[in-house]
Structure formats: C-alpha cells, structure tokens
Amino acid sequence: MIGADEVRQIQSAARFGSTRAQVLLGQLCVDGNGVPQSRAEGRRWFQKAADAGSVEGINMVGRCHEFGWGGPVDLAAAAACYRTAAERSYDWAQFNLASLLHDGKGVPQDRREACAWFVRAARQGHPKAANMLGHYREEGWLHPRRPDKAGRWYARAAKGGDFRGQFNLARFLFVAGQREPALIWLDLAVRGGIPDFWREIASHLTSHPDPALRRYGERARMLASSGSAGASSQPPPKAR
C-alpha cells in the first residue's frame, strides 16, 4: 500500500500536468491503492495523459477498453490505442497489440503480425514478449518447431524477470537433466506469480513423479487458495 505523503505528491504532480504522475494516479484509482477505488476516475487520469500525448497514457486507455475499466469492454478500441502507442515504440503497447492479434480479439487473428510486434518488444528488453516468442518456436505457430530457439527465448524472458518465462525455462532445463538450475528457476517463478498462474502450474505439478516438483505444485496450490496477490502483470509506467 502506498503512503499518504507519496499519494499527495503524485496527485499534486498530476494536477500540474505531469503525464507520468497522471498514469500513476490512474493506476492507484483503478487498484484502490492509497485512494478510494474508482475505475472511472482512473480512466479519466489515463485519458488526460493520453490527450497530452503520453504513450503510457494511450496504452492504459487501451487497457481500460480491454478490461472494461470505467466503461464497456471494447476490444477494437483497445487494439486501436495499442497500435497508436506501439507505432511510437512503446514496448508494452507492442506486447498488448501482439496479444490481441495472436488471439484475434478486437482484430482479425494474424499471428505473423503478432510475432513481428512481439519481436519488436523483445528487442527492447520486454521479457513477456520474449516468453511469447519462446512459445512461437516451441509450438511451431509460424515456423517449424525449434526447441533450441524456444529455450533461448525462454532464458531471455526468465532473466528479464517474467515468471512465466522462468517456469518455461525450468521445464526445458528439467527435461535436459539440469534438475538443480531448473528448481532455482521454478522457485523464482512461484515467488513472482499470480493466482491464475499458481492454479495452472499446480494442476501440472501436484501429481508429478518428482517429489520436489510435487512440493512446488502444492505450494502453488496453497498460494492460489489464499488469494495472495503476486506481481502486477503490467505496471502502467514503463518498468515492468
């Protein structure tokens, strides 16, 4: 929970026109962190930042459209916002646009274009984009399967701090017989995860023949049951 003094500083800077502060304040309003929760108020601050030309603000208005924060869900509008910010080289918007293109949400499904945007984001160091590129090479969505290239993308994602990338790298290392480094990456993945991720890996690991993996599966199941909040999947300012 953010402190009252910091909230006041952000509010003051937002009112004086700092787009970064406006995006931060918008996220506080959406989360109810240090201020009363109001997704409509959060959206208003994101829009102010976007109107001032902030790519972070434009991206977050896209998030409002995608998830219905302060208004109805409108995936086409979300994609339009993401594309505007993506074309201005904002890595989170590139990742978000690529995700919609990959799934065909709000736009016609186009995995070739999605992959191109994931590549652009990954080249800027975006770990979640690198993780998705690992899936592209592992699953053969555009090109023949290349486990070696998939593993390299997962390693980039893992080292960048993405918990899904850490889990995928752990999978690859375990299959390759590198059990100890696999467990290190798995531990980091569980520590940094979120409830949906914990439930997902619990379903895979709780019945695994390896006792250490079963313990991680049980730990993930308990974390998911407790409802503990993990790291945010997307901080509004360029970070995460």
CSV table of C-alpha atoms in Angstrom, one decimal:
chain,number,residue,atom,x,y,z
A,1,MET,CA,0.0,0.0,0.0
A,2,ILE,CA,1.4,3.4,-1.0
A,3,GLY,CA,1.9,6.0,1.7
A,4,ALA,CA,-0.3,9.1,2.1
A,5,ASP,CA,2.6,11.5,1.5
A,6,GLU,CA,3.5,9.8,-1.7
A,7,VAL,CA,-0.1,9.8,-2.9
A,8,ARG,CA,-0.3,13.6,-2.2
A,9,GLN,CA,2.9,14.2,-4.2
A,10,ILE,CA,1.5,12.1,-7.2
A,11,GLN,CA,-1.8,13.9,-7.0
A,12,SER,CA,-0.1,17.3,-7.0
A,13,ALA,CA,2.1,16.4,-9.9
A,14,ALA,CA,-0.8,15.0,-11.9
A,15,ARG,CA,-2.8,18.2,-11.4
A,16,PHE,CA,0.1,20.2,-12.6
A,17,GLY,CA,0.3,18.2,-15.8
A,18,SER,CA,2.9,15.5,-15.3
A,19,THR,CA,1.7,12.7,-17.6
A,20,ARG,CA,3.7,10.1,-15.7
A,21,ALA,CA,2.0,11.2,-12.4
A,22,GLN,CA,-1.4,11.1,-14.2
A,23,VAL,CA,-0.7,7.5,-15.3
A,24,LEU,CA,0.4,6.6,-11.8
A,25,LEU,CA,-2.6,8.2,-10.2
A,26,GLY,CA,-4.9,6.5,-12.7
A,27,GLN,CA,-3.5,3.1,-11.7
A,28,LEU,CA,-3.9,4.0,-8.0
A,29,CYS,CA,-7.5,4.8,-8.6
A,30,VAL,CA,-8.1,1.5,-10.5
A,31,ASP,CA,-6.4,-0.5,-7.8
A,32,GLY,CA,-7.8,1.4,-4.8
A,33,ASN,CA,-4.2,1.8,-3.6
A,34,GLY,CA,-4.0,4.8,-1.2
A,35,VAL,CA,-7.1,6.4,-2.7
A,36,PRO,CA,-10.8,5.2,-2.9
A,37,GLN,CA,-11.1,2.7,-5.7
A,38,SER,CA,-12.7,4.2,-8.8
A,39,ARG,CA,-12.0,2.8,-12.2
A,40,ALA,CA,-13.9,5.7,-13.8
A,41,GLU,CA,-11.6,8.1,-12.1
A,42,GLY,CA,-8.6,6.0,-13.1
A,43,ARG,CA,-9.7,6.1,-16.7
A,44,ARG,CA,-10.1,9.9,-16.5
A,45,TRP,CA,-6.5,10.3,-15.5
A,46,PHE,CA,-5.3,7.9,-18.1
A,47,GLN,CA,-7.2,9.8,-20.7
A,48,LYS,CA,-5.7,13.1,-19.6
A,49,ALA,CA,-2.2,11.6,-20.0
A,50,ALA,CA,-3.2,10.2,-23.4
A,51,ASP,CA,-4.6,13.5,-24.6
A,52,ALA,CA,-1.3,15.1,-23.7
A,53,GLY,CA,0.5,12.6,-26.0
A,54,SER,CA,1.8,10.1,-23.4
A,55,VAL,CA,2.3,6.7,-24.9
A,56,GLU,CA,1.9,5.2,-21.4
A,57,GLY,CA,-1.4,7.0,-21.1
A,58,ILE,CA,-2.6,5.8,-24.6
A,59,ASN,CA,-1.6,2.3,-23.6
A,60,MET,CA,-3.6,2.5,-20.4
A,61,VAL,CA,-6.7,3.8,-22.1
A,62,GLY,CA,-6.3,0.7,-24.2
A,63,ARG,CA,-6.3,-1.4,-21.0
A,64,CYS,CA,-9.5,0.4,-19.9
A,65,HIS,CA,-11.2,-0.6,-23.2
A,66,GLU,CA,-9.8,-4.1,-23.0
A,67,PHE,CA,-10.9,-4.8,-19.4
A,68,GLY,CA,-13.9,-2.5,-19.1
A,69,TRP,CA,-12.3,-0.2,-16.5
A,70,GLY,CA,-14.7,2.8,-16.2
A,71,GLY,CA,-16.7,1.8,-19.3
A,72,PRO,CA,-17.7,-1.0,-21.5
A,73,VAL,CA,-15.3,-3.5,-22.9
A,74,ASP,CA,-14.4,-2.5,-26.5
A,75,LEU,CA,-11.6,-4.7,-27.9
A,76,ALA,CA,-11.4,-2.9,-31.2
A,77,ALA,CA,-10.9,0.4,-29.4
A,78,ALA,CA,-8.3,-1.3,-27.2
A,79,ALA,CA,-6.4,-2.5,-30.3
A,80,ALA,CA,-6.5,1.0,-31.8
A,81,CYS,CA,-5.0,2.5,-28.7
A,82,TYR,CA,-2.3,-0.2,-28.5
A,83,ARG,CA,-1.4,0.3,-32.2
A,84,THR,CA,-1.0,4.1,-31.8
A,85,ALA,CA,1.4,3.6,-28.8
A,86,ALA,CA,3.1,0.6,-30.4
A,87,GLU,CA,3.9,2.6,-33.6
A,88,ARG,CA,5.6,5.1,-31.3
A,89,SER,CA,7.8,2.3,-30.0
A,90,TYR,CA,6.2,1.7,-26.6
A,91,ASP,CA,7.1,-1.9,-25.7
A,92,TRP,CA,4.1,-2.6,-23.5
A,93,ALA,CA,1.7,-1.4,-26.3
A,94,GLN,CA,3.6,-3.6,-28.7
A,95,PHE,CA,3.1,-6.6,-26.4
A,96,ASN,CA,-0.6,-5.8,-25.8
A,97,LEU,CA,-1.3,-5.3,-29.5
A,98,ALA,CA,0.5,-8.5,-30.4
A,99,SER,CA,-1.5,-10.4,-27.8
A,100,LEU,CA,-4.8,-9.2,-29.3
A,101,LEU,CA,-3.5,-10.1,-32.8
A,102,HIS,CA,-2.4,-13.5,-31.6
A,103,ASP,CA,-5.8,-14.4,-30.2
A,104,GLY,CA,-7.9,-12.5,-32.8
A,105,LYS,CA,-9.5,-10.3,-30.2
A,106,GLY,CA,-10.8,-7.0,-31.5
A,107,VAL,CA,-8.9,-7.5,-34.7
A,108,PRO,CA,-8.6,-10.3,-37.2
A,109,GLN,CA,-6.3,-13.0,-36.0
A,110,ASP,CA,-2.9,-12.5,-37.5
A,111,ARG,CA,-0.1,-14.4,-35.9
A,112,ARG,CA,2.5,-13.3,-38.4
A,113,GLU,CA,1.9,-9.6,-37.5
A,114,ALA,CA,1.6,-10.6,-33.8
A,115,CYS,CA,5.0,-12.3,-33.9
A,116,ALA,CA,6.5,-9.2,-35.6
A,117,TRP,CA,5.3,-7.0,-32.7
A,118,PHE,CA,6.5,-9.5,-30.1
A,119,VAL,CA,9.9,-9.3,-31.7
A,120,ARG,CA,9.9,-5.5,-31.6
A,121,ALA,CA,9.0,-5.5,-28.0
A,122,ALA,CA,11.5,-8.2,-27.1
A,123,ARG,CA,14.3,-6.3,-28.8
A,124,GLN,CA,13.6,-3.5,-26.3
A,125,GLY,CA,14.1,-6.0,-23.5
A,126,HIS,CA,10.4,-6.8,-22.9
A,127,PRO,CA,10.5,-10.2,-21.1
A,128,LYS,CA,6.9,-11.2,-21.6
A,129,ALA,CA,7.3,-10.7,-25.3
A,130,ALA,CA,10.4,-13.0,-25.2
A,131,ASN,CA,8.4,-15.6,-23.5
A,132,MET,CA,5.7,-15.5,-26.2
A,133,LEU,CA,8.4,-15.9,-28.8
A,134,GLY,CA,9.6,-19.0,-27.0
A,135,HIS,CA,6.1,-20.4,-27.4
A,136,TYR,CA,6.1,-19.5,-31.1
A,137,ARG,CA,9.3,-21.5,-31.6
A,138,GLU,CA,8.2,-24.4,-29.2
A,139,GLU,CA,4.7,-24.8,-30.7
A,140,GLY,CA,5.7,-24.1,-34.4
A,141,TRP,CA,3.0,-21.5,-34.8
A,142,LEU,CA,4.7,-19.8,-37.8
A,143,HIS,CA,7.8,-21.8,-38.5
A,144,PRO,CA,8.9,-25.4,-37.9
A,145,ARG,CA,9.4,-26.2,-34.2
A,146,ARG,CA,12.8,-25.3,-32.9
A,147,PRO,CA,13.2,-26.2,-29.2
A,148,ASP,CA,16.7,-24.8,-29.1
A,149,LYS,CA,15.5,-21.3,-30.1
A,150,ALA,CA,12.5,-21.6,-27.8
A,151,GLY,CA,14.8,-22.3,-24.9
A,152,ARG,CA,16.9,-19.2,-25.7
A,153,TRP,CA,13.8,-17.0,-25.8
A,154,TYR,CA,12.6,-18.5,-22.5
A,155,ALA,CA,16.0,-17.8,-21.0
A,156,ARG,CA,15.8,-14.2,-22.0
A,157,ALA,CA,12.3,-13.9,-20.5
A,158,ALA,CA,13.4,-15.6,-17.3
A,159,LYS,CA,16.5,-13.4,-16.9
A,160,GLY,CA,14.2,-10.4,-17.5
A,161,GLY,CA,12.1,-11.4,-14.6
A,162,ASP,CA,9.0,-12.8,-16.3
A,163,PHE,CA,7.6,-15.6,-14.0
A,164,ARG,CA,6.1,-17.5,-17.0
A,165,GLY,CA,9.4,-17.4,-18.8
A,166,GLN,CA,11.1,-18.7,-15.6
A,167,PHE,CA,8.6,-21.6,-15.4
A,168,ASN,CA,9.1,-22.4,-19.1
A,169,LEU,CA,12.9,-22.3,-18.8
A,170,ALA,CA,12.6,-24.6,-15.7
A,171,ARG,CA,10.6,-27.0,-17.9
A,172,PHE,CA,13.3,-27.1,-20.5
A,173,LEU,CA,16.1,-27.4,-18.0
A,174,PHE,CA,14.4,-30.3,-16.2
A,175,VAL,CA,13.8,-32.2,-19.5
A,176,ALA,CA,17.5,-31.6,-20.3
A,177,GLY,CA,18.5,-33.2,-17.0
A,178,GLN,CA,19.6,-30.0,-15.3
A,179,ARG,CA,17.5,-30.5,-12.2
A,180,GLU,CA,19.1,-28.1,-9.8
A,181,PRO,CA,19.1,-25.0,-12.0
A,182,ALA,CA,15.5,-26.0,-13.1
A,183,LEU,CA,14.4,-25.9,-9.4
A,184,ILE,CA,16.0,-22.5,-8.9
A,185,TRP,CA,14.1,-21.0,-11.8
A,186,LEU,CA,10.9,-22.8,-10.7
A,187,ASP,CA,11.3,-21.3,-7.2
A,188,LEU,CA,11.6,-17.8,-8.7
A,189,ALA,CA,8.5,-18.4,-10.9
A,190,VAL,CA,6.4,-19.4,-8.0
A,191,ARG,CA,7.6,-16.5,-5.9
A,192,GLY,CA,6.7,-14.0,-8.6
A,193,GLY,CA,3.5,-15.5,-9.8
A,194,ILE,CA,-0.2,-14.5,-9.6
A,195,PRO,CA,-3.2,-16.7,-8.7
A,196,ASP,CA,-4.1,-17.8,-12.2
A,197,PHE,CA,-0.5,-18.9,-12.8
A,198,TRP,CA,-0.3,-20.7,-9.5
A,199,ARG,CA,-3.5,-22.6,-10.3
A,200,GLU,CA,-2.1,-23.5,-13.7
A,201,ILE,CA,1.2,-24.9,-12.5
A,202,ALA,CA,-0.4,-26.6,-9.5
A,203,SER,CA,-2.5,-28.6,-12.0
A,204,HIS,CA,0.7,-29.7,-13.7
A,205,LEU,CA,2.9,-30.4,-10.7
A,206,THR,CA,0.9,-31.8,-7.8
A,207,SER,CA,0.9,-35.3,-9.3
A,208,HIS,CA,4.4,-35.1,-10.8
A,209,PRO,CA,6.6,-38.1,-10.0
A,210,ASP,CA,9.5,-35.9,-8.8
A,211,PRO,CA,8.9,-35.1,-5.1
A,212,ALA,CA,10.5,-31.6,-5.4
A,213,LEU,CA,8.1,-30.6,-8.2
A,214,ARG,CA,5.2,-32.0,-6.3
A,215,ARG,CA,6.1,-29.8,-3.4
A,216,TYR,CA,6.2,-26.7,-5.7
A,217,GLY,CA,2.8,-27.8,-7.1
A,218,GLU,CA,1.4,-28.0,-3.6
A,219,ARG,CA,2.9,-24.6,-2.7
A,220,ALA,CA,1.4,-23.0,-5.8
A,221,ARG,CA,-2.0,-24.6,-4.9
A,222,MET,CA,-1.9,-23.1,-1.4
A,223,LEU,CA,-0.9,-19.7,-2.7
A,224,ALA,CA,-3.7,-19.7,-5.2
A,225,SER,CA,-6.2,-20.8,-2.5
A,226,SER,CA,-5.0,-18.0,-0.2
A,227,GLY,CA,-5.8,-15.4,-2.9
A,228,SER,CA,-2.4,-13.7,-2.3
A,229,ALA,CA,-1.6,-11.1,-4.9
A,230,GLY,CA,1.5,-11.6,-6.9
A,231,ALA,CA,3.4,-9.1,-9.1
A,232,SER,CA,1.2,-7.0,-11.4
A,233,SER,CA,1.1,-8.3,-14.9
A,234,GLN,CA,1.6,-4.8,-16.2
A,235,PRO,CA,2.7,-1.7,-14.3
A,236,PRO,CA,1.3,1.3,-16.1
A,237,PRO,CA,4.6,3.2,-16.4
A,238,LYS,CA,7.4,1.6,-18.4
A,239,ALA,CA,9.1,-0.8,-15.9
A,240,ARG,CA,7.7,-3.7,-15.8
